[in-house]
CSV table of C-alpha atoms and ligand atoms in Angstrom, one decimal:
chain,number,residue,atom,x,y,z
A,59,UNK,CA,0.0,0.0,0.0
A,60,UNK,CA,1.1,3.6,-0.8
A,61,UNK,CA,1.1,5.9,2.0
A,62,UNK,CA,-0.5,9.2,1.7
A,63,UNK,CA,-0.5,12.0,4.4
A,64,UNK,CA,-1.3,11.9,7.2
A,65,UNK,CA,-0.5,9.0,9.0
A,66,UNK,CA,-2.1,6.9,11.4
A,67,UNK,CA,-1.0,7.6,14.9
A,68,UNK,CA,0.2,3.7,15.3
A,69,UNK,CA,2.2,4.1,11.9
A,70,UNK,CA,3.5,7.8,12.9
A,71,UNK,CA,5.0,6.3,16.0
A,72,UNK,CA,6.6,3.5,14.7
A,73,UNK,CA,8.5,5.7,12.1
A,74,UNK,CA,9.5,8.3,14.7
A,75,UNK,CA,10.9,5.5,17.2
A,76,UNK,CA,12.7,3.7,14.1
A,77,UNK,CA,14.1,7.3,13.3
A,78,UNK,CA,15.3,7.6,16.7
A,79,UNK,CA,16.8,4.1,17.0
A,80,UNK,CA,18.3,4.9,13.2
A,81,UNK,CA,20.4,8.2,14.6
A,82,UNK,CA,21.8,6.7,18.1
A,83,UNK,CA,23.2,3.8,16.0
A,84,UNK,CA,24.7,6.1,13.7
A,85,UNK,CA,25.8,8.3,16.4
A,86,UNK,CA,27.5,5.6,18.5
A,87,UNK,CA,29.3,5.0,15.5
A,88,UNK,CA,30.4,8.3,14.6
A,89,UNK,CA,31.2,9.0,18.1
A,90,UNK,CA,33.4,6.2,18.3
A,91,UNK,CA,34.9,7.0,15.0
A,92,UNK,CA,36.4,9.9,15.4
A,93,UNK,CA,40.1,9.4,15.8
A,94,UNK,CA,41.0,11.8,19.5
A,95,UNK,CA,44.6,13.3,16.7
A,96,UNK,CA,42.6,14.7,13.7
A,97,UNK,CA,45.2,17.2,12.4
A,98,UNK,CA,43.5,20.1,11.2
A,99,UNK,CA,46.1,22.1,9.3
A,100,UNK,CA,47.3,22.1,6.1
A,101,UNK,CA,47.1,18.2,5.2
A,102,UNK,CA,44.4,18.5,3.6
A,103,UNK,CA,43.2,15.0,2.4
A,104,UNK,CA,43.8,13.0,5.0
A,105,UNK,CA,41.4,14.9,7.7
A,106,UNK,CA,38.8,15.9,5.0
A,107,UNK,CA,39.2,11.7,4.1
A,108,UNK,CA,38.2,10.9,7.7
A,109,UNK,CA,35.1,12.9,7.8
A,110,UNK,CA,34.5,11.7,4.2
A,111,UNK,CA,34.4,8.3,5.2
A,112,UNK,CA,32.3,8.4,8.3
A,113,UNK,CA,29.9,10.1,6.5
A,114,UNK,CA,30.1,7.6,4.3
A,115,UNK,CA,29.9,4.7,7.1
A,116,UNK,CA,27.1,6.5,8.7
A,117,UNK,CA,24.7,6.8,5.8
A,118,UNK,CA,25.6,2.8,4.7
A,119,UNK,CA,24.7,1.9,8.2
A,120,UNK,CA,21.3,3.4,8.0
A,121,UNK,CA,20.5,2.6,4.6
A,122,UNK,CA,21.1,-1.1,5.6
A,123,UNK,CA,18.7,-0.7,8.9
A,124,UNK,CA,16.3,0.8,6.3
A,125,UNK,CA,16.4,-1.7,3.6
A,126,UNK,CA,16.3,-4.5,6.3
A,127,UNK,CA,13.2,-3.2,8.0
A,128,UNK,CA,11.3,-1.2,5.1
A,129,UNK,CA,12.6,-2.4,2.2
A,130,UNK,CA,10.0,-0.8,0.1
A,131,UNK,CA,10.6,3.2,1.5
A,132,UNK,CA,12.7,5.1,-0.3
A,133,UNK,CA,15.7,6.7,1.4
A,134,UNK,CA,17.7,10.3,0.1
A,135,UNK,CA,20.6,10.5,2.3
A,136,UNK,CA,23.6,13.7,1.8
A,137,UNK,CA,26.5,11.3,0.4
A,138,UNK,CA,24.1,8.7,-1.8
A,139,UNK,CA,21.4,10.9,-3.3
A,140,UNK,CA,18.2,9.3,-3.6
A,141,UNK,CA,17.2,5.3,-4.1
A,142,UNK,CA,13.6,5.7,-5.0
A,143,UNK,CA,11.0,3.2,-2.7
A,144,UNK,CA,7.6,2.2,-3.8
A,145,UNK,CA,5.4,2.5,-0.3
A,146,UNK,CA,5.1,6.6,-0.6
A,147,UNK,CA,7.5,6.9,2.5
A,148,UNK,CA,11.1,8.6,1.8
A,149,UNK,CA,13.9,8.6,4.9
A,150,UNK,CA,15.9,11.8,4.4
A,151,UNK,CA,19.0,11.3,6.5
A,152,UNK,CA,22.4,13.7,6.9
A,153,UNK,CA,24.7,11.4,8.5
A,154,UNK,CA,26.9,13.8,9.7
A,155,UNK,CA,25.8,17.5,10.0
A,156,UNK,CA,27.8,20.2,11.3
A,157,UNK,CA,30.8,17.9,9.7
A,158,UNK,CA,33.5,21.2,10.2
A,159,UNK,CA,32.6,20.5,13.7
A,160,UNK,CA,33.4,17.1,13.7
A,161,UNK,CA,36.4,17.7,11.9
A,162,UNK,CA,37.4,19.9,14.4
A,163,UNK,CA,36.1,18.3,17.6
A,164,UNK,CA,33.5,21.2,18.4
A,165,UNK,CA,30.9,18.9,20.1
A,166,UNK,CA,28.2,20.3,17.8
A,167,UNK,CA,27.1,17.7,15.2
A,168,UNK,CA,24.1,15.5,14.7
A,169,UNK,CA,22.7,12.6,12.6
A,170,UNK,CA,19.6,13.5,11.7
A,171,UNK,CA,16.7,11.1,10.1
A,172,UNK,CA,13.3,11.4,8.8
A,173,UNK,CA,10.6,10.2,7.3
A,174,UNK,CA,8.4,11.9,4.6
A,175,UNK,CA,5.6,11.5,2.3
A,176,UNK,CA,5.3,12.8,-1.1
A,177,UNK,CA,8.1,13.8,-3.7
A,178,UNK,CA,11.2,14.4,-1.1
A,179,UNK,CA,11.7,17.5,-1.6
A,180,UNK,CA,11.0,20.5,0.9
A,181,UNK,CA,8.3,22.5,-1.6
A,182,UNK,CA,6.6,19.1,-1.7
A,183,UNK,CA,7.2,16.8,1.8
A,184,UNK,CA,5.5,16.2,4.4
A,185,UNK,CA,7.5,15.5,7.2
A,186,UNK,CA,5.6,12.5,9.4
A,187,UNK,CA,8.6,11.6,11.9
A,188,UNK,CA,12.2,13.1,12.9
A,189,UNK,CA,15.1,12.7,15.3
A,190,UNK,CA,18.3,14.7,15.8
A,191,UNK,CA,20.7,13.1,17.4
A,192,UNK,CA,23.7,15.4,18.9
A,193,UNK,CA,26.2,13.3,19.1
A,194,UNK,CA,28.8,14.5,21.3
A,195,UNK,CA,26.2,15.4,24.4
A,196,UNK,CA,23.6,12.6,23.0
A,197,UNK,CA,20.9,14.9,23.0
A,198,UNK,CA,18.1,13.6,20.8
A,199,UNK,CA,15.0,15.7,19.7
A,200,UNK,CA,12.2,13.6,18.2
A,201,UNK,CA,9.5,14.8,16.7
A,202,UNK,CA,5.7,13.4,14.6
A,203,UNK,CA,3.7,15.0,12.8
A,204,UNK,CA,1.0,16.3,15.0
A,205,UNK,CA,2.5,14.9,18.2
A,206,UNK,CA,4.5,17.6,19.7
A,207,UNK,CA,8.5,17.6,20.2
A,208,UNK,CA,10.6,16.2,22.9
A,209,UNK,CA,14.3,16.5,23.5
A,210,UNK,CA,15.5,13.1,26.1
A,211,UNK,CA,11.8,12.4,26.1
A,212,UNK,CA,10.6,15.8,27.8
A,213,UNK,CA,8.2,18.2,25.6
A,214,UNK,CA,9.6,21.3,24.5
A,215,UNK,CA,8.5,24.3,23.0
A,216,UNK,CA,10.1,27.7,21.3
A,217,UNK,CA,10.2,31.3,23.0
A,218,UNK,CA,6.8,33.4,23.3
A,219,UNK,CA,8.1,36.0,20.8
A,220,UNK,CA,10.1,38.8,22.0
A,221,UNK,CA,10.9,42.1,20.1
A,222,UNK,CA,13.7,41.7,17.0
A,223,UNK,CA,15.9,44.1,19.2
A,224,UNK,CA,15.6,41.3,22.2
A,225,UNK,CA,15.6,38.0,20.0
A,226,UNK,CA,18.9,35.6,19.5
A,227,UNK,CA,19.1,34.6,16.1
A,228,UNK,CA,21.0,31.5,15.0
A,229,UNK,CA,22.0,31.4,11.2
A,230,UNK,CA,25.2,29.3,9.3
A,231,UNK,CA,26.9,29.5,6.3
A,232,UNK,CA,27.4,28.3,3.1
A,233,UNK,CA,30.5,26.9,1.3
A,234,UNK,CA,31.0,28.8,-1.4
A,235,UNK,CA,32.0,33.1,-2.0
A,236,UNK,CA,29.4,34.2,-4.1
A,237,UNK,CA,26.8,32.8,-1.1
A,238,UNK,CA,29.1,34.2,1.8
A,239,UNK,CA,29.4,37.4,0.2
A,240,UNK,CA,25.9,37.8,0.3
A,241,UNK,CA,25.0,36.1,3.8
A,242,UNK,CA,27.8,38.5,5.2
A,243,UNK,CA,26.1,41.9,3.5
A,244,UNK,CA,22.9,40.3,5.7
A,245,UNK,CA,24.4,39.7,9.0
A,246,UNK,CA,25.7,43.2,8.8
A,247,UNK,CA,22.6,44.5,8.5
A,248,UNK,CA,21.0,42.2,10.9
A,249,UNK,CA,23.6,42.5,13.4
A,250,UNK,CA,23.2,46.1,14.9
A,251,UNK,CA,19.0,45.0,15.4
A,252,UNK,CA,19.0,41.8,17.3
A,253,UNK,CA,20.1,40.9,20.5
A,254,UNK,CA,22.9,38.4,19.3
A,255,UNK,CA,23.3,36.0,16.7
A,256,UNK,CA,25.4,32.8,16.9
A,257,UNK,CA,26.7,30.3,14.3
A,258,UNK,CA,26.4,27.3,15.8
A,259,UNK,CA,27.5,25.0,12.7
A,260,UNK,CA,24.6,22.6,12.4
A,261,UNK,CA,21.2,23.5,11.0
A,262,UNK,CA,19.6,20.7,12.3
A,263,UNK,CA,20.8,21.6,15.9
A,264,UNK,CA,20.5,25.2,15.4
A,265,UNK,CA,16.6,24.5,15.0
A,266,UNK,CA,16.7,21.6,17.4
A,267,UNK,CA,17.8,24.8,19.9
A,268,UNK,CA,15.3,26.9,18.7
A,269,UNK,CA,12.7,24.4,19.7
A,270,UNK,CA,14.3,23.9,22.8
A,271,UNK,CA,14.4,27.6,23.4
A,272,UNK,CA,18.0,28.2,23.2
A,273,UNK,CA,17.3,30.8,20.2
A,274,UNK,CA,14.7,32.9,19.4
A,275,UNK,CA,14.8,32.8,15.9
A,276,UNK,CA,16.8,31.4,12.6
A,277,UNK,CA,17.2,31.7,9.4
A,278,UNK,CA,19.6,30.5,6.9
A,279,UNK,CA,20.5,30.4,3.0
A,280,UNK,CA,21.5,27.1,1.5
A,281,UNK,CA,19.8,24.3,3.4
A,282,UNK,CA,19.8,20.9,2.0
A,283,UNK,CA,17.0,18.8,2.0
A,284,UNK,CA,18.7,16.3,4.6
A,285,UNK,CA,19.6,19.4,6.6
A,286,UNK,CA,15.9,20.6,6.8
A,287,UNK,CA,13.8,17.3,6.8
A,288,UNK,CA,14.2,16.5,10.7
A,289,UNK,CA,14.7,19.0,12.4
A,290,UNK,CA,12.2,21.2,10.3
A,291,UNK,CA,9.0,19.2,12.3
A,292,UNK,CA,10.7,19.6,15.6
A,293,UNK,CA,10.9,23.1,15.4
A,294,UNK,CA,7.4,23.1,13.8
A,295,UNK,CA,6.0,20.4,16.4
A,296,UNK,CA,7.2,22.8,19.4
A,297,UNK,CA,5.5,25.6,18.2
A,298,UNK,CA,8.0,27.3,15.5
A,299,UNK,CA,6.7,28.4,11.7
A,300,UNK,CA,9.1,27.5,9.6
A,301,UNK,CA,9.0,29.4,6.4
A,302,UNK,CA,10.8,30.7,3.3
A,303,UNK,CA,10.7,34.3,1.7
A,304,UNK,CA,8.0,35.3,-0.9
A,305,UNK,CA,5.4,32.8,0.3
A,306,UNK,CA,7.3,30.1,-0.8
A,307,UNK,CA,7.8,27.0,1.9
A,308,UNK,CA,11.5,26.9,3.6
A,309,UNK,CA,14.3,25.7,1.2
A,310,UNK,CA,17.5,25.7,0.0
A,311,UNK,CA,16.4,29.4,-1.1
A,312,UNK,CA,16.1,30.7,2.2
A,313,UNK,CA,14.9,29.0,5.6
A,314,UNK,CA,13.4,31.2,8.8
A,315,UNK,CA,12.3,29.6,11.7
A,316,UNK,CA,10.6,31.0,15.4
A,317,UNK,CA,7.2,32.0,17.1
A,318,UNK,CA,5.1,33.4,14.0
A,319,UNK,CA,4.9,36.9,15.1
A,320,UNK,CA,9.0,37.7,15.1
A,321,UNK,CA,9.3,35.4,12.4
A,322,UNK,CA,6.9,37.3,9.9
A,323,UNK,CA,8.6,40.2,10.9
A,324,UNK,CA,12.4,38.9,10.3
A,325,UNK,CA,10.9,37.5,7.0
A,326,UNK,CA,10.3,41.0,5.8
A,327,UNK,CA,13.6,42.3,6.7
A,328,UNK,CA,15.4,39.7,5.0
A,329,UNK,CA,13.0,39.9,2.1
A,330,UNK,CA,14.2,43.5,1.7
A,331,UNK,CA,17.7,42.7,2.1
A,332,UNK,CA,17.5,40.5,-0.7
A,333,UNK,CA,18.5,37.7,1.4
A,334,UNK,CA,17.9,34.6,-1.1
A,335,UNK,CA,20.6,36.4,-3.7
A,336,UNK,CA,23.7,35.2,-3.9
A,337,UNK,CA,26.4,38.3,-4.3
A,338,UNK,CA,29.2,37.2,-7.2
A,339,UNK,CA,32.2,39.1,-7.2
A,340,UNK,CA,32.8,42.9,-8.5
A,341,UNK,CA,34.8,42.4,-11.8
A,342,UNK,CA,35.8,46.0,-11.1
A,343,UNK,CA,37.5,45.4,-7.7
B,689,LIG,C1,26.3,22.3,7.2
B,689,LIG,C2,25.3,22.9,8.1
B,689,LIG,C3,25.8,24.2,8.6
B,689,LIG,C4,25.5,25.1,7.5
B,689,LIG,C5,26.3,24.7,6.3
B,689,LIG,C6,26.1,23.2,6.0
B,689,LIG,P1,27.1,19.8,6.7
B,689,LIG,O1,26.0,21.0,6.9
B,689,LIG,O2,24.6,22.3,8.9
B,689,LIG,O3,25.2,24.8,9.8
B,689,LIG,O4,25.7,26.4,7.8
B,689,LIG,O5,25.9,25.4,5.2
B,689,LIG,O6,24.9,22.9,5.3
B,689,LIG,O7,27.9,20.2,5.5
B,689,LIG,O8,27.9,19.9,8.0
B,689,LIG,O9,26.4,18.6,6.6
């Protein structure tokens, strides 16, 4: 049978404890993986081959879980792009996100695993179940679709909404200039009307915060699907909107996340700022 949205309670369960179970493995794995003398500096491959291969390990082992368990989902994971299912279900996984972090032993990364129904993309999802695993603290945020968040099993829920001038703002970065350039140009502007903003390093924990309260608000350019899929309903499921500029849904266009009120109004800002433009180089400089 093909599932459709939404999902029985029974069935919604099931995929958000698999999800769970699916990002501890992983985690233990990744956790245990990571050799204590990464050197950092200027050898380049052989650090950037570690992380490479973890992520590699840690998407194999949850594609393997997958096809053991639901052999007929389909799963579209960061280092394998998509193997298409046939039962309407799609697991989005990042097996490693916030993988500078890992590299560099911040203890800010996550595996993060969901399930969604309809074309896997985020203009098109439904998100039915997530987890977020942090690895190095072994936080893990679960959410389903119409069943609230927890974080370790406790409920949580985002800030009421404070003014912009009082609200911390989490945002990242993307890898390449022509999007830095740009995302710098906004965080100028940003910067003298917020409280604070931090850069955590993982999207998925950055909204995983915000739905624990630790930020008031985010937004960021360049998401990936597997970035977004998880960690997207727990920030929705404790109270966030998550949105994109223009009316369109959150993507890798723009993504802004908090209690609707400050989030409508950072929208607008960014909107004005141009925020989902990239900013190529001046030829003239
Ligand atoms: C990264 C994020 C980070 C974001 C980067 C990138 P990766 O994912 O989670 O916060 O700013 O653009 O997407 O590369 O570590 O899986």
């Amino acid at each position: 049978m093909t599932e459709t949205s939404p999902l029985d309670k029974a069935t919604t369960q099931r995929l958000v404890v698999l999800a769970a179970d699916l990002a501890r493995e992983a985690g233990d794995m990744v956790r245990r993986g990571r050799p204590r003398d990464v050197v950092v500096a200027a050898t380049k491959s052989s650090p950037i081959d570690v992380v490479t291969a973890m992520d590699l390990a840690s998407e194999a082992l949850i594609r393997a879980r997958i096809a053991a368990v639901r052999p007929d989902d389909g799963i579209l994971g960061e280092e394998q792009g998509l193997l298409p299912g046939s039962s309407g279900i799609t697991w989005v996984i990042d097996p490693i996100d916030g993988t500078v972090n890992y590299l560099y032993g911040i203890p800010a990364y996550a595996v993060s695993v969901a399930a969604v129904t309809g074309p896997p993309r985020p203009d098109a999802w439904t998100v039915v179940a997530g987890c977020v695993h942090s690895v190095a603290d072994g936080r893990v945020w679960t959410a389903g679709l119409g069943k609230g968040a927890r974080c370790d099993g406790s409920p949580v829920q985002v800030n009421d909404p404070v003014p912009l001038a009082q609200s911390l703002l989490g945002t990242g970065f993307g890898y390449t200039a022509d999007r830095r350039r740009g995302q710098a140009r906004v965080v100028a502007a940003l910067l003298p009307q917020v409280r604070d903003i931090r850069r955590i390093g993982s999207a998925a924990l950055d909204l995983c915060t915000l739905a624990s309260g630790g930020l008031d608000l985010y937004y960021e350019r360049g998401l990936q699907p597997w970035d977004l899929a998880a960690a997207s309903l727990v920030a929705q499921e404790a109270g966030a909107l998550v949105l994109g500029l223009r009316g369109v849904p959150a993507d890798e266009a723009m993504t802004v996340a908090g209690p609707e009120l400050t989030v409508r109004a950072l929208v607008a800002l960014l909107e004005d700022l141009d925020a989902d433009r990239d900013e190529p180089a001046d030829p003239t400089v």
